[in-house]
C-alpha cells in the first residue's frame, strides 16, 4: 500500500530574469499557462497525487 504525500515543495525561488520582460510585472510562478497560473498546475498535480490539502 502506498503512503499519502504529506509535504510538497515547489522550487520557485529566483527573480525570473530569463522570462523578462514578463516577470517585471508578474512573478514567474503566477505566469499564465493556458488558462491557469503555473503554480496552480503544480499544486493541482500534487493534490491528484495524494498530497494533503
CSV table of C-alpha atoms in Angstrom, one decimal:
chain,number,residue,atom,x,y,z
A,1,UNK,CA,0.0,0.0,0.0
A,2,UNK,CA,1.4,3.4,-0.9
A,3,UNK,CA,1.6,6.3,1.6
A,4,UNK,CA,-0.1,9.7,1.1
A,5,UNK,CA,2.1,12.6,0.2
A,6,UNK,CA,2.5,14.8,3.3
A,7,UNK,CA,4.8,17.6,2.0
A,8,UNK,CA,5.2,19.2,-1.4
A,9,UNK,CA,8.0,21.6,-2.1
A,10,UNK,CA,7.7,23.9,-5.1
A,11,UNK,CA,11.2,25.3,-6.1
A,12,UNK,CA,10.1,28.7,-7.4
A,13,UNK,CA,12.9,31.0,-6.0
A,14,UNK,CA,14.7,33.5,-8.1
A,15,UNK,CA,13.9,36.7,-10.0
A,16,UNK,CA,12.8,35.1,-13.2
A,17,UNK,CA,15.3,37.1,-15.3
A,18,UNK,CA,15.0,34.6,-18.2
A,19,UNK,CA,11.3,35.5,-18.5
A,20,UNK,CA,11.9,39.2,-18.8
A,21,UNK,CA,10.0,41.4,-19.6
A,22,UNK,CA,7.0,39.4,-18.5
A,23,UNK,CA,8.4,39.0,-14.9
A,24,UNK,CA,8.7,42.7,-14.4
A,25,UNK,CA,5.0,42.8,-13.6
A,26,UNK,CA,4.0,39.2,-12.6
A,27,UNK,CA,6.1,36.7,-10.6
A,28,UNK,CA,7.1,33.8,-12.7
A,29,UNK,CA,5.1,31.3,-10.7
A,30,UNK,CA,2.0,33.3,-11.5
A,31,UNK,CA,2.6,33.5,-15.2
A,32,UNK,CA,-0.4,32.1,-17.1
A,33,UNK,CA,0.0,28.7,-18.8
A,34,UNK,CA,-3.1,28.2,-21.0
A,35,UNK,CA,-5.9,29.2,-18.5
A,36,UNK,CA,-4.2,28.9,-15.1
A,37,UNK,CA,-1.1,30.2,-13.3
A,38,UNK,CA,1.9,27.9,-13.4
A,39,UNK,CA,1.8,27.3,-9.7
A,40,UNK,CA,-1.8,26.2,-9.8
A,41,UNK,CA,-0.9,23.5,-12.4
A,42,UNK,CA,1.8,22.2,-10.0
A,43,UNK,CA,-0.5,22.3,-6.9
A,44,UNK,CA,-3.3,20.6,-8.8
A,45,UNK,CA,-0.9,17.8,-9.8
A,46,UNK,CA,0.2,17.4,-6.2
A,47,UNK,CA,-3.4,17.1,-4.9
A,48,UNK,CA,-4.1,14.5,-7.6
A,49,UNK,CA,-1.0,12.6,-6.4
A,50,UNK,CA,-2.5,12.5,-2.9
A,51,UNK,CA,-0.9,15.5,-1.2
A,52,UNK,CA,-2.7,16.7,1.9
A,53,UNK,CA,-4.6,20.0,1.5
